[in-house]
Short mmCIF file of C-alpha atoms in Angstrom, two decimals:
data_model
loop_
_atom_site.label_atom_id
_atom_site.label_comp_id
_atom_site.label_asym_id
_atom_site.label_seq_id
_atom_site.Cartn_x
_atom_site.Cartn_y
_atom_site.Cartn_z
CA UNK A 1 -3.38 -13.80 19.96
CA UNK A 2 0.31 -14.58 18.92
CA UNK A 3 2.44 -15.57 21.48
CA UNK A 4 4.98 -12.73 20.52
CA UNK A 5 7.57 -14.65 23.11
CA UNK A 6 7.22 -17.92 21.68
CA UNK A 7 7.90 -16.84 18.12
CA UNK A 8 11.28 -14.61 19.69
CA UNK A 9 12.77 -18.49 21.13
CA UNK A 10 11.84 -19.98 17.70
CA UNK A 11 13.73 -17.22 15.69
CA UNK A 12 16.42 -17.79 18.20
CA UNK A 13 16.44 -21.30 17.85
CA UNK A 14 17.09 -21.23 14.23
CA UNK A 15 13.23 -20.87 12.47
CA UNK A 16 13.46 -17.40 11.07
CA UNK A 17 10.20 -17.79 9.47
CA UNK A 18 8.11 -16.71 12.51
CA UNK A 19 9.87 -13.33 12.28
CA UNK A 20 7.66 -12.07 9.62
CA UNK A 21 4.51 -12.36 11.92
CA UNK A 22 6.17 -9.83 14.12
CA UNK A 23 7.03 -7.54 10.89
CA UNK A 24 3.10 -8.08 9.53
CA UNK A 25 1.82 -7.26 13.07
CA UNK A 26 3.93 -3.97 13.88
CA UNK A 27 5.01 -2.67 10.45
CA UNK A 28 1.77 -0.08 10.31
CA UNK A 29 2.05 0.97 13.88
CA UNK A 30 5.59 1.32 13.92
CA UNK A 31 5.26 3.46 10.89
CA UNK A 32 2.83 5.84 12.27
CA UNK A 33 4.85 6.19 14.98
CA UNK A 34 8.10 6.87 13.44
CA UNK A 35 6.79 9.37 10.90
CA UNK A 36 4.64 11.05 13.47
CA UNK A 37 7.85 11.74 15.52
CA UNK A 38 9.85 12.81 12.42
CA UNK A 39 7.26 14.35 10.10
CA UNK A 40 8.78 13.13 7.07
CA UNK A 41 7.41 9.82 5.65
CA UNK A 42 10.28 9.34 2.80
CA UNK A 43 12.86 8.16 5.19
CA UNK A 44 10.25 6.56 7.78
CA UNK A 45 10.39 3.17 6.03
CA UNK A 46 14.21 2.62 6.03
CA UNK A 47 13.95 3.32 10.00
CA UNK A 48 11.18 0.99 10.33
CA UNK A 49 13.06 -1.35 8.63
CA UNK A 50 16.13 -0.60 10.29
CA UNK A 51 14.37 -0.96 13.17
CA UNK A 52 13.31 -4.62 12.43
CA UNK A 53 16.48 -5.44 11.73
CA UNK A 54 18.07 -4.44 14.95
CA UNK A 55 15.26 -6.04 16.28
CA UNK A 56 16.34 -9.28 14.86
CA UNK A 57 19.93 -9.32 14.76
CA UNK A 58 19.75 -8.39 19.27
CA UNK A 59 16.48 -10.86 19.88
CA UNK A 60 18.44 -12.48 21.94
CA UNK A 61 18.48 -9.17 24.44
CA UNK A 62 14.68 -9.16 24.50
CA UNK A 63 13.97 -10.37 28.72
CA UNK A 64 9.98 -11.08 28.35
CA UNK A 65 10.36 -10.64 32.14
CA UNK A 66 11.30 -7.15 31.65
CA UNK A 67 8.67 -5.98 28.75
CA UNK A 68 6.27 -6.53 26.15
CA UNK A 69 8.03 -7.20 22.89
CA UNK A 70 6.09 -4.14 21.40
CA UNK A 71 7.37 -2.05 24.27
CA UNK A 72 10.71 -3.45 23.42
CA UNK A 73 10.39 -2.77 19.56
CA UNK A 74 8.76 0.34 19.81
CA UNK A 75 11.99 1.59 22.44
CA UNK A 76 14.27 0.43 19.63
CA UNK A 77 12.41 2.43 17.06
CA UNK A 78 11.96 5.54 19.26
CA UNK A 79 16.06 5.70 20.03
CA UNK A 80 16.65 5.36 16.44
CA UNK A 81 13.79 8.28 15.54
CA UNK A 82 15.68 10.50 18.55
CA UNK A 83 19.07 9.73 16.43
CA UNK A 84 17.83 10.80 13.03
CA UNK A 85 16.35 13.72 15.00
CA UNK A 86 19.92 15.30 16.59
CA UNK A 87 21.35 14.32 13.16
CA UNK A 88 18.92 16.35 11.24
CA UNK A 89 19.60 19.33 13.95
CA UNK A 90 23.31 18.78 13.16
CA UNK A 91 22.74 19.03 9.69
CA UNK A 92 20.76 21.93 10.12
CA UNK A 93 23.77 23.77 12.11
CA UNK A 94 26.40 23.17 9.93
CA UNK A 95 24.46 24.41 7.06
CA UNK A 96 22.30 26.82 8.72
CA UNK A 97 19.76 26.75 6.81
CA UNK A 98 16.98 28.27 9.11
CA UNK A 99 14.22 29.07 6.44
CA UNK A 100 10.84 29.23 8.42
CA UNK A 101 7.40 28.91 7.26
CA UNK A 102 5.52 31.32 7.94
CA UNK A 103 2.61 30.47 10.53
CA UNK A 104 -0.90 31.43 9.32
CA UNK A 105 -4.29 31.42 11.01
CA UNK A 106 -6.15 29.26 9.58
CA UNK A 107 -9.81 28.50 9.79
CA UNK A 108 -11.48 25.02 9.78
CA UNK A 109 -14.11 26.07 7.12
CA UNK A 110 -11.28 26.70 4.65
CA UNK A 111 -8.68 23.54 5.52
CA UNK A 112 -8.42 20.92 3.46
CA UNK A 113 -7.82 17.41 4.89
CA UNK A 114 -4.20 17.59 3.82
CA UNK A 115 -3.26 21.13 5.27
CA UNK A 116 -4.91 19.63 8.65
CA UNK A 117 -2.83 16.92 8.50
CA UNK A 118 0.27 19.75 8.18
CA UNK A 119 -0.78 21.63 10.98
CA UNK A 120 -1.56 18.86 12.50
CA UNK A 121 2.35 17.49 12.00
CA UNK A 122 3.39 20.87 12.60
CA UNK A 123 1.80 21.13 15.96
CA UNK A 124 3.11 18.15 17.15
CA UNK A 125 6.93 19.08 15.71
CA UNK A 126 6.55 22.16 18.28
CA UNK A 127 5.84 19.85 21.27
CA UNK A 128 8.77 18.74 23.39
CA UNK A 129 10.07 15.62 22.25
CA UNK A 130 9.31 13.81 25.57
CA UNK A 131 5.48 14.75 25.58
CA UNK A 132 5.31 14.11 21.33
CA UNK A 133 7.07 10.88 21.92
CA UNK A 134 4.59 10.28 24.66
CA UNK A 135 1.68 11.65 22.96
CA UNK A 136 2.44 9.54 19.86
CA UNK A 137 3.12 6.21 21.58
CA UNK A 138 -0.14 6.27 23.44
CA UNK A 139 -2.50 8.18 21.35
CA UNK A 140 -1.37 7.03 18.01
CA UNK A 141 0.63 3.92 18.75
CA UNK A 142 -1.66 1.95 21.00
CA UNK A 143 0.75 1.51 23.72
CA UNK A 144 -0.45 1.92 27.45
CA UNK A 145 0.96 4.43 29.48
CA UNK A 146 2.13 1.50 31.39
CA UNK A 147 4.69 0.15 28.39
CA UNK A 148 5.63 3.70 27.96
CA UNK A 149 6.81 4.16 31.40
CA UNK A 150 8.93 0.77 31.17
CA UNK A 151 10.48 2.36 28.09
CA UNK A 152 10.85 5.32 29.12
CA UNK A 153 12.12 3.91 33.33
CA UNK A 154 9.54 6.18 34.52
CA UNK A 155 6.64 5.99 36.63
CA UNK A 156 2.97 5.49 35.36
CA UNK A 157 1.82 8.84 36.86
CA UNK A 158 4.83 10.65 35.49
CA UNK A 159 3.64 9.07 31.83
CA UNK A 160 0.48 11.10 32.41
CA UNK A 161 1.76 13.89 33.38
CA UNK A 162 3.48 13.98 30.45
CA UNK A 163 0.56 12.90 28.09
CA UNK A 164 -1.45 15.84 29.64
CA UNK A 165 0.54 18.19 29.37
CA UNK A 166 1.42 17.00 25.48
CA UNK A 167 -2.07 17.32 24.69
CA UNK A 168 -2.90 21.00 26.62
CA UNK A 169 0.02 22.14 24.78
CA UNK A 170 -0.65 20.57 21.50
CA UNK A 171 -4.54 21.85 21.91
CA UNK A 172 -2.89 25.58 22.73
CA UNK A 173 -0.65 25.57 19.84
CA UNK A 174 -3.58 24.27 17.43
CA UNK A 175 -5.30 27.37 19.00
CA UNK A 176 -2.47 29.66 18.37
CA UNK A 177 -2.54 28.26 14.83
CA UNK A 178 -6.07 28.78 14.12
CA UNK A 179 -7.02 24.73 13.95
CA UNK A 180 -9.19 24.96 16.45
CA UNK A 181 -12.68 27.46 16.10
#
């Protein structure tokens, strides 16, 4: 196991090298996480990346007494995700361009993989973005419910809460959406 600390004081101390480690060992989940919170994958990897970067450039914020560095990362990822998010919903007033899809019952014998995948994203888009973020960081992310709370200055139990009722509602709108036979 990389000491994740360790190679944070020797980036700080001038070896930049050990940086890539942390890229190499949170690129992939970062990414999952990201475009499961924004649905879109073509602008996923310039937040990763711009996530990484802030990452870098503010290393010397990161308290180890405080958090995990992938609690710390992933917090830096999900305020960026939130940003795009309100930006897109700006975007969206200004040029109101509402245009819905149309929601369709859909039954598992005739899905494909990929139009499970879209309801699947879909579903998820219709959750709250507390109990999505919540539901992504633990389910699909890795992260304890523990880490999520410390990012989130919540309690563990409140995490849960929030988890369960993510995945009752994500389970009902499946339903409503004919995913689920």
């Amino acid at each position: 196991m990389v000491n994740e600390a360790a190679i944070v004081q020797r980036v700080i101390s001038g070896d930049v090298a050990p940086f890539s480690q942390l890229v190499e060992r949170y690129q992939k989940p970062l990414f999952v996480f990201v475009r499961n919170l924004l649905g879109e994958s073509h602008i996923c990897e310039d937040l990763v990346q711009e996530t990484f970067f802030a990452a870098y450039k503010n290393l010397a914020a990161f308290d180890e007494q405080r958090s995990a560095f992938s609690t710390w990362l992933f917090t830096i990822a999900r305020n960026k995700s939130l940003n795009e998010l309100r930006s897109r919903k700006r975007r969206e007033r200004l040029t109101s361009d509402s245009a819905s899809v149309a929601n369709q019952a859909i039954s598992r014998d005739d899905i494909s993989e990929s139009e499970l995948f879209s309801s699947l994203d879909k579903a998820l888009a219709d959750l709250p973005i507390e109990e999505r973020t919540t539901f992504i960081l633990i389910e699909l992310a890795g992260l304890t419910a523990r880490e999520v709370a410390q990012m989130d200055e919540l309690k563990e139990s409140s995490v849960r809460s929030r988890l369960s009722r993510g995945r009752a509602k994500l389970r009902e709108i499946l339903d409503l959406h004919g995913g689920k036979k």
